[in-house]
PDB file of C-alpha atoms in Angstrom:
ATOM      1  CA  ASP N 215       0.000   0.000   0.000  1.00  0.00           C
ATOM      2  CA  ALA N 216       1.866   3.069  -1.272  1.00  0.00           C
ATOM      3  CA  GLY N 217       1.931   6.041   1.026  1.00  0.00           C
ATOM      4  CA  VAL N 218       2.165   9.668  -0.005  1.00  0.00           C
ATOM      5  CA  THR N 219       5.010  10.274  -2.445  1.00  0.00           C
ATOM      6  CA  GLN N 220       6.521  13.621  -3.330  1.00  0.00           C
ATOM      7  CA  SER N 221       8.979  14.694  -6.009  1.00  0.00           C
ATOM      8  CA  PRO N 222      11.585  15.909  -6.205  1.00  0.00           C
ATOM      9  CA  THR N 223      13.075  15.376  -2.748  1.00  0.00           C
ATOM     10  CA  HIS N 224      15.406  18.352  -3.075  1.00  0.00           C
ATOM     11  CA  LEU N 225      15.430  21.373  -5.353  1.00  0.00           C
ATOM     12  CA  ILE N 226      17.572  24.473  -5.711  1.00  0.00           C
ATOM     13  CA  LYS N 227      16.240  27.566  -7.462  1.00  0.00           C
ATOM     14  CA  THR N 228      17.169  31.228  -7.713  1.00  0.00           C
ATOM     15  CA  ARG N 229      15.093  34.269  -6.886  1.00  0.00           C
ATOM     16  CA  GLY N 230      12.448  35.103  -9.441  1.00  0.00           C
ATOM     17  CA  GLN N 231      12.215  31.607 -10.856  1.00  0.00           C
ATOM     18  CA  GLN N 232       9.166  29.380 -10.824  1.00  0.00           C
ATOM     19  CA  VAL N 233       8.891  25.885  -9.347  1.00  0.00           C
ATOM     20  CA  THR N 234       6.478  22.962  -9.557  1.00  0.00           C
ATOM     21  CA  LEU N 235       6.304  20.310  -6.858  1.00  0.00           C
ATOM     22  CA  ARG N 236       4.395  17.072  -7.252  1.00  0.00           C
ATOM     23  CA  CYS N 237       2.468  14.783  -4.941  1.00  0.00           C
ATOM     24  CA  SER N 238       0.775  11.408  -5.263  1.00  0.00           C
ATOM     25  CA  PRO N 239      -1.683  10.699  -2.457  1.00  0.00           C
ATOM     26  CA  LYS N 240      -1.943   7.518  -0.440  1.00  0.00           C
ATOM     27  CA  SER N 241      -3.860   4.819  -2.267  1.00  0.00           C
ATOM     28  CA  GLY N 242      -7.590   5.335  -1.732  1.00  0.00           C
ATOM     29  CA  HIS N 243      -7.301   8.982  -0.710  1.00  0.00           C
ATOM     30  CA  ASP N 244      -8.938  11.741  -2.735  1.00  0.00           C
ATOM     31  CA  THR N 245      -7.972  14.912  -0.850  1.00  0.00           C
ATOM     32  CA  VAL N 246      -4.589  16.611  -0.962  1.00  0.00           C
ATOM     33  CA  SER N 247      -3.295  19.407   1.235  1.00  0.00           C
ATOM     34  CA  TRP N 248      -0.044  21.328   0.946  1.00  0.00           C
ATOM     35  CA  TYR N 249       2.015  22.781   3.784  1.00  0.00           C
ATOM     36  CA  GLN N 250       5.131  24.906   4.068  1.00  0.00           C
ATOM     37  CA  GLN N 251       7.472  24.185   6.952  1.00  0.00           C
ATOM     38  CA  ALA N 252      10.279  26.608   7.730  1.00  0.00           C
ATOM     39  CA  LEU N 253      13.196  25.418   9.816  1.00  0.00           C
ATOM     40  CA  GLY N 254      12.220  25.084  13.464  1.00  0.00           C
ATOM     41  CA  GLN N 255       8.572  25.874  12.820  1.00  0.00           C
ATOM     42  CA  GLY N 256       5.410  23.834  12.523  1.00  0.00           C
ATOM     43  CA  PRO N 257       3.853  23.186   9.116  1.00  0.00           C
ATOM     44  CA  GLN N 258       1.807  26.092   7.761  1.00  0.00           C
ATOM     45  CA  PHE N 259      -1.277  25.227   5.704  1.00  0.00           C
ATOM     46  CA  ILE N 260      -1.173  26.504   2.124  1.00  0.00           C
ATOM     47  CA  PHE N 261      -4.307  25.005   0.560  1.00  0.00           C
ATOM     48  CA  GLN N 262      -6.374  21.881   0.109  1.00  0.00           C
ATOM     49  CA  TYR N 263      -7.685  20.263  -3.070  1.00  0.00           C
ATOM     50  CA  TYR N 264     -10.701  18.019  -3.294  1.00  0.00           C
ATOM     51  CA  GLU N 265     -12.600  17.035  -6.435  1.00  0.00           C
ATOM     52  CA  GLU N 266     -10.034  18.976  -8.466  1.00  0.00           C
ATOM     53  CA  GLU N 267     -10.925  22.259  -6.793  1.00  0.00           C
ATOM     54  CA  GLU N 268      -9.203  24.390  -4.179  1.00  0.00           C
ATOM     55  CA  ARG N 269     -11.422  24.034  -1.107  1.00  0.00           C
ATOM     56  CA  GLN N 270      -9.538  25.811   1.655  1.00  0.00           C
ATOM     57  CA  ARG N 271      -6.666  28.259   1.585  1.00  0.00           C
ATOM     58  CA  GLY N 272      -4.306  29.502   4.250  1.00  0.00           C
ATOM     59  CA  ASN N 273      -2.623  32.884   4.440  1.00  0.00           C
ATOM     60  CA  PHE N 274      -0.404  32.578   1.364  1.00  0.00           C
ATOM     61  CA  PRO N 275      -0.136  34.977  -1.594  1.00  0.00           C
ATOM     62  CA  ASP N 276      -1.400  34.236  -5.076  1.00  0.00           C
ATOM     63  CA  ARG N 277       2.149  33.311  -6.113  1.00  0.00           C
ATOM     64  CA  PHE N 278       1.250  29.953  -4.603  1.00  0.00           C
ATOM     65  CA  SER N 279      -1.136  28.005  -6.792  1.00  0.00           C
ATOM     66  CA  GLY N 280      -2.047  24.407  -7.279  1.00  0.00           C
ATOM     67  CA  HIS N 281      -3.844  21.821  -9.256  1.00  0.00           C
ATOM     68  CA  GLN N 282      -5.400  18.427  -8.670  1.00  0.00           C
ATOM     69  CA  PHE N 283      -5.693  15.883 -11.447  1.00  0.00           C
ATOM     70  CA  PRO N 284      -8.452  13.296 -12.027  1.00  0.00           C
ATOM     71  CA  ASN N 285      -6.222  10.602 -10.497  1.00  0.00           C
ATOM     72  CA  TYR N 286      -6.102  12.741  -7.296  1.00  0.00           C
ATOM     73  CA  SER N 287      -2.419  13.610  -7.657  1.00  0.00           C
ATOM     74  CA  SER N 288      -1.548  17.247  -7.170  1.00  0.00           C
ATOM     75  CA  GLU N 289       0.958  19.944  -8.034  1.00  0.00           C
ATOM     76  CA  LEU N 290       2.060  22.995  -6.111  1.00  0.00           C
ATOM     77  CA  ASN N 291       3.345  25.910  -8.192  1.00  0.00           C
ATOM     78  CA  VAL N 292       5.233  28.855  -6.781  1.00  0.00           C
ATOM     79  CA  ASN N 293       6.012  31.853  -9.009  1.00  0.00           C
ATOM     80  CA  ALA N 294       8.491  34.674  -8.560  1.00  0.00           C
ATOM     81  CA  LEU N 295      10.426  32.823  -5.897  1.00  0.00           C
ATOM     82  CA  LEU N 296      11.711  34.768  -2.899  1.00  0.00           C
ATOM     83  CA  LEU N 297      14.487  33.866  -0.497  1.00  0.00           C
ATOM     84  CA  GLY N 298      11.808  33.418   2.169  1.00  0.00           C
ATOM     85  CA  ASP N 299      10.219  30.614   0.175  1.00  0.00           C
ATOM     86  CA  SER N 300      13.078  28.338   1.197  1.00  0.00           C
ATOM     87  CA  ALA N 301      11.417  25.604   3.236  1.00  0.00           C
ATOM     88  CA  LEU N 302      10.262  22.002   3.375  1.00  0.00           C
ATOM     89  CA  TYR N 303       7.051  21.622   1.362  1.00  0.00           C
ATOM     90  CA  LEU N 304       4.829  18.850   2.626  1.00  0.00           C
ATOM     91  CA  CYS N 305       1.948  17.162   0.923  1.00  0.00           C
ATOM     92  CA  ALA N 306      -0.720  15.367   2.950  1.00  0.00           C
ATOM     93  CA  SER N 307      -3.608  13.223   1.778  1.00  0.00           C
ATOM     94  CA  SER N 308      -6.867  12.264   3.392  1.00  0.00           C
ATOM     95  CA  LEU N 309     -10.306  11.010   2.470  1.00  0.00           C
ATOM     96  CA  GLY N 310     -13.542  12.738   1.662  1.00  0.00           C
ATOM     97  CA  GLY N 311     -12.574  16.381   1.751  1.00  0.00           C
ATOM     98  CA  ASN N 312     -13.264  16.576   5.486  1.00  0.00           C
ATOM     99  CA  SER N 313     -10.323  18.340   7.050  1.00  0.00           C
ATOM    100  CA  ASN N 314     -10.980  16.717  10.394  1.00  0.00           C
ATOM    101  CA  GLN N 315      -9.846  13.407   8.932  1.00  0.00           C
ATOM    102  CA  PRO N 316      -6.313  12.330   9.943  1.00  0.00           C
ATOM    103  CA  GLN N 317      -3.828  13.253   7.271  1.00  0.00           C
ATOM    104  CA  HIS N 318      -1.035  11.124   5.865  1.00  0.00           C
ATOM    105  CA  PHE N 319       2.058  13.143   5.046  1.00  0.00           C
ATOM    106  CA  GLY N 320       4.835  12.592   2.560  1.00  0.00           C
ATOM    107  CA  ASP N 321       8.432  13.320   3.524  1.00  0.00           C
ATOM    108  CA  GLY N 322       8.439  16.581   1.610  1.00  0.00           C
ATOM    109  CA  THR N 323      10.428  18.494  -0.951  1.00  0.00           C
ATOM    110  CA  ARG N 324      13.286  20.578   0.422  1.00  0.00           C
ATOM    111  CA  LEU N 325      13.320  23.805  -1.609  1.00  0.00           C
ATOM    112  CA  SER N 326      16.324  26.100  -1.371  1.00  0.00           C
ATOM    113  CA  ILE N 327      16.308  29.553  -2.950  1.00  0.00           C
ATOM    114  CA  LEU N 328      19.669  31.182  -3.735  1.00  0.00           C
TER     115      LEU N 328
ATOM    116  CA  LEU H 312      -8.164  32.039  15.579  1.00  0.00           C
ATOM    117  CA  ALA H 313      -7.848  28.684  17.284  1.00  0.00           C
ATOM    118  CA  LYS H 314      -4.206  28.928  18.312  1.00  0.00           C
ATOM    119  CA  THR H 315      -2.516  26.201  20.244  1.00  0.00           C
ATOM    120  CA  THR H 316       0.071  26.494  22.974  1.00  0.00           C
ATOM    121  CA  GLN H 317       2.439  23.678  23.877  1.00  0.00           C
ATOM    122  CA  PRO H 318       5.658  23.503  25.891  1.00  0.00           C
ATOM    123  CA  ILE H 319       8.602  24.090  23.595  1.00  0.00           C
ATOM    124  CA  SER H 320      10.570  21.146  24.939  1.00  0.00           C
ATOM    125  CA  MET H 321      10.444  18.259  27.388  1.00  0.00           C
ATOM    126  CA  ASP H 322      12.950  15.737  28.642  1.00  0.00           C
ATOM    127  CA  SER H 323      12.267  12.214  29.844  1.00  0.00           C
ATOM    128  CA  TYR H 324      13.973   8.888  30.405  1.00  0.00           C
ATOM    129  CA  GLU H 325      13.372   5.510  28.884  1.00  0.00           C
ATOM    130  CA  GLY H 326      10.500   3.631  30.457  1.00  0.00           C
ATOM    131  CA  GLN H 327       8.770   6.705  31.868  1.00  0.00           C
ATOM    132  CA  GLU H 328       5.312   7.970  30.982  1.00  0.00           C
ATOM    133  CA  VAL H 329       5.284  11.322  29.197  1.00  0.00           C
ATOM    134  CA  ASN H 330       2.354  13.729  29.202  1.00  0.00           C
ATOM    135  CA  ILE H 331       2.303  16.665  26.785  1.00  0.00           C
ATOM    136  CA  THR H 332      -0.447  19.232  27.249  1.00  0.00           C
ATOM    137  CA  CYS H 333      -1.805  21.503  24.538  1.00  0.00           C
ATOM    138  CA  SER H 334      -3.964  24.564  25.220  1.00  0.00           C
ATOM    139  CA  HIS H 335      -6.568  25.559  22.625  1.00  0.00           C
ATOM    140  CA  ASN H 336      -8.889  28.072  24.259  1.00  0.00           C
ATOM    141  CA  ASN H 337     -10.733  29.037  21.069  1.00  0.00           C
ATOM    142  CA  ILE H 338     -11.440  25.572  19.721  1.00  0.00           C
ATOM    143  CA  ALA H 339     -14.552  25.491  17.561  1.00  0.00           C
ATOM    144  CA  THR H 340     -17.499  23.238  18.271  1.00  0.00           C
ATOM    145  CA  ASN H 341     -16.878  20.934  15.301  1.00  0.00           C
ATOM    146  CA  ASP H 342     -13.124  20.691  15.663  1.00  0.00           C
ATOM    147  CA  TYR H 343     -11.331  17.497  16.489  1.00  0.00           C
ATOM    148  CA  ILE H 344      -7.978  17.461  18.272  1.00  0.00           C
ATOM    149  CA  THR H 345      -5.249  15.609  16.440  1.00  0.00           C
ATOM    150  CA  TRP H 346      -1.683  14.864  17.460  1.00  0.00           C
ATOM    151  CA  TYR H 347       1.194  14.210  15.104  1.00  0.00           C
ATOM    152  CA  GLN H 348       4.793  13.084  15.588  1.00  0.00           C
ATOM    153  CA  GLN H 349       7.609  14.329  13.390  1.00  0.00           C
ATOM    154  CA  PHE H 350      11.176  13.091  13.054  1.00  0.00           C
ATOM    155  CA  PRO H 351      13.873  15.221  11.359  1.00  0.00           C
ATOM    156  CA  SER H 352      13.624  15.327   7.564  1.00  0.00           C
ATOM    157  CA  GLN H 353      10.339  13.421   7.584  1.00  0.00           C
ATOM    158  CA  GLY H 354       6.724  14.406   7.328  1.00  0.00           C
ATOM    159  CA  PRO H 355       4.485  14.338  10.412  1.00  0.00           C
ATOM    160  CA  ARG H 356       2.930  11.002  11.359  1.00  0.00           C
ATOM    161  CA  PHE H 357      -0.583  10.718  12.794  1.00  0.00           C
ATOM    162  CA  ILE H 358      -0.646   9.533  16.406  1.00  0.00           C
ATOM    163  CA  ILE H 359      -4.166   9.938  17.742  1.00  0.00           C
ATOM    164  CA  GLN H 360      -7.341  11.968  17.357  1.00  0.00           C
ATOM    165  CA  GLY H 361     -10.227  12.742  19.668  1.00  0.00           C
ATOM    166  CA  TYR H 362     -13.209  14.996  20.251  1.00  0.00           C
ATOM    167  CA  LYS H 363     -13.910  14.635  23.965  1.00  0.00           C
ATOM    168  CA  THR H 364     -13.154  12.509  27.048  1.00  0.00           C
ATOM    169  CA  LYS H 365     -10.512   9.845  26.440  1.00  0.00           C
ATOM    170  CA  VAL H 366      -9.213   8.021  23.409  1.00  0.00           C
ATOM    171  CA  THR H 367      -6.653   5.232  23.486  1.00  0.00           C
ATOM    172  CA  ASN H 368      -4.849   3.347  20.750  1.00  0.00           C
ATOM    173  CA  GLU H 369      -1.847   1.060  20.607  1.00  0.00           C
ATOM    174  CA  VAL H 370       0.702   3.851  20.979  1.00  0.00           C
ATOM    175  CA  ALA H 371      -0.886   6.668  23.023  1.00  0.00           C
ATOM    176  CA  SER H 372      -3.819   8.021  24.972  1.00  0.00           C
ATOM    177  CA  LEU H 373      -5.515  11.375  24.557  1.00  0.00           C
ATOM    178  CA  PHE H 374      -7.298  13.046  27.451  1.00  0.00           C
ATOM    179  CA  ILE H 375      -9.736  15.892  26.738  1.00  0.00           C
ATOM    180  CA  PRO H 376     -11.579  17.673  29.571  1.00  0.00           C
ATOM    181  CA  ALA H 377     -15.238  18.621  29.280  1.00  0.00           C
ATOM    182  CA  ASP H 378     -14.532  22.235  28.272  1.00  0.00           C
ATOM    183  CA  ARG H 379     -12.199  21.008  25.488  1.00  0.00           C
ATOM    184  CA  LYS H 380      -9.892  23.984  26.008  1.00  0.00           C
ATOM    185  CA  SER H 381      -6.904  21.717  26.429  1.00  0.00           C
ATOM    186  CA  SER H 382      -5.811  18.180  25.697  1.00  0.00           C
ATOM    187  CA  THR H 383      -3.070  15.901  26.981  1.00  0.00           C
ATOM    188  CA  LEU H 384      -1.176  13.379  24.926  1.00  0.00           C
ATOM    189  CA  SER H 385       0.096  10.521  27.063  1.00  0.00           C
ATOM    190  CA  LEU H 386       2.911   8.276  25.852  1.00  0.00           C
ATOM    191  CA  PRO H 387       3.373   5.202  28.074  1.00  0.00           C
ATOM    192  CA  ARG H 388       6.869   3.868  28.715  1.00  0.00           C
ATOM    193  CA  VAL H 389       8.774   5.951  26.187  1.00  0.00           C
ATOM    194  CA  SER H 390      11.871   4.689  24.415  1.00  0.00           C
ATOM    195  CA  LEU H 391      14.748   6.473  22.682  1.00  0.00           C
ATOM    196  CA  SER H 392      12.875   6.189  19.389  1.00  0.00           C
ATOM    197  CA  ASP H 393      10.123   8.430  20.759  1.00  0.00           C
ATOM    198  CA  THR H 394      12.513  11.389  20.576  1.00  0.00           C
ATOM    199  CA  ALA H 395      10.707  13.675  18.128  1.00  0.00           C
ATOM    200  CA  VAL H 396       8.614  16.826  17.802  1.00  0.00           C
ATOM    201  CA  TYR H 397       4.962  16.433  18.761  1.00  0.00           C
ATOM    202  CA  TYR H 398       2.293  18.714  17.327  1.00  0.00           C
ATOM    203  CA  CYS H 399      -1.190  19.411  18.550  1.00  0.00           C
ATOM    204  CA  LEU H 400      -3.560  20.324  15.722  1.00  0.00           C
ATOM    205  CA  VAL H 401      -7.001  21.895  15.870  1.00  0.00           C
ATOM    206  CA  GLY H 402      -9.054  23.694  13.275  1.00  0.00           C
ATOM    207  CA  ASP H 403      -8.947  27.414  12.773  1.00  0.00           C
ATOM    208  CA  GLY H 404     -12.739  27.578  12.563  1.00  0.00           C
ATOM    209  CA  ARG H 405     -12.473  30.742  10.464  1.00  0.00           C
ATOM    210  CA  GLY H 406     -15.675  31.567   8.622  1.00  0.00           C
ATOM    211  CA  GLY H 407     -17.003  28.039   8.841  1.00  0.00           C
ATOM    212  CA  SER H 408     -14.007  26.640   6.987  1.00  0.00           C
ATOM    213  CA  TYR H 409     -11.429  24.418   8.549  1.00  0.00           C
ATOM    214  CA  ILE H 410      -7.833  25.630   8.344  1.00  0.00           C
ATOM    215  CA  PRO H 411      -5.496  23.081   9.931  1.00  0.00           C
ATOM    216  CA  THR H 412      -3.292  25.034  12.317  1.00  0.00           C
ATOM    217  CA  PHE H 413      -0.139  23.483  13.697  1.00  0.00           C
ATOM    218  CA  GLY H 414       1.485  24.988  16.741  1.00  0.00           C
ATOM    219  CA  ARG H 415       5.263  25.168  17.149  1.00  0.00           C
ATOM    220  CA  GLY H 416       5.320  21.696  18.578  1.00  0.00           C
ATOM    221  CA  THR H 417       6.968  20.136  21.606  1.00  0.00           C
ATOM    222  CA  SER H 418      10.452  18.733  21.174  1.00  0.00           C
ATOM    223  CA  LEU H 419      10.641  15.600  23.303  1.00  0.00           C
ATOM    224  CA  ILE H 420      14.068  14.194  24.110  1.00  0.00           C
ATOM    225  CA  VAL H 421      14.198  10.744  25.692  1.00  0.00           C
ATOM    226  CA  HIS H 422      17.409   9.950  27.536  1.00  0.00           C
ATOM    227  CA  PRO H 423      18.840   6.478  28.216  1.00  0.00           C
TER     228      PRO H 423
END
């Protein structure tokens, strides 16, 4: 039973560039959430996708956008990268679009901005 | 906003019981309380979830008082492998939507 998988595991970009991160949810899950985790901090909720639509959004600018595909996998896009975007980006999946459901997390993509 | 407050760090020894308390004074009526464990360079792992009173599974217990303004995660007989950051998670409850809000977590160090 495959868990949540994320790619790539590490990525280095420069300021102003754009990046796309990918996530495949746990088998049987249909809801994907994205988080940003800065060093020493807890994960911060970016947004959640369910039925290919953004359902909830945290306090992140429009530079952060996403997409969910019919197979429930998801992408996180970040435009005009800033130094402050350097962080671990976590994807979590759950079932049914209900955010109270326990989430299964991947091990993240470490994004470094130079 | 349903903020959470946890101790920043705790120390324990192998074989002891560890209790980590989380305060969430503004928890919304429909919110569940969920605890996660996170090791370095890994994503958080679900430990336990509850709504009220007491919940127990094979790894932990969760105690929630009647007013639900706090919760206590209890880890029985910890081992070195329980050294990790523990997060208490409740919903934001903003505008009827649920925004998962992690606190800063509690760094638990288990000593031999």
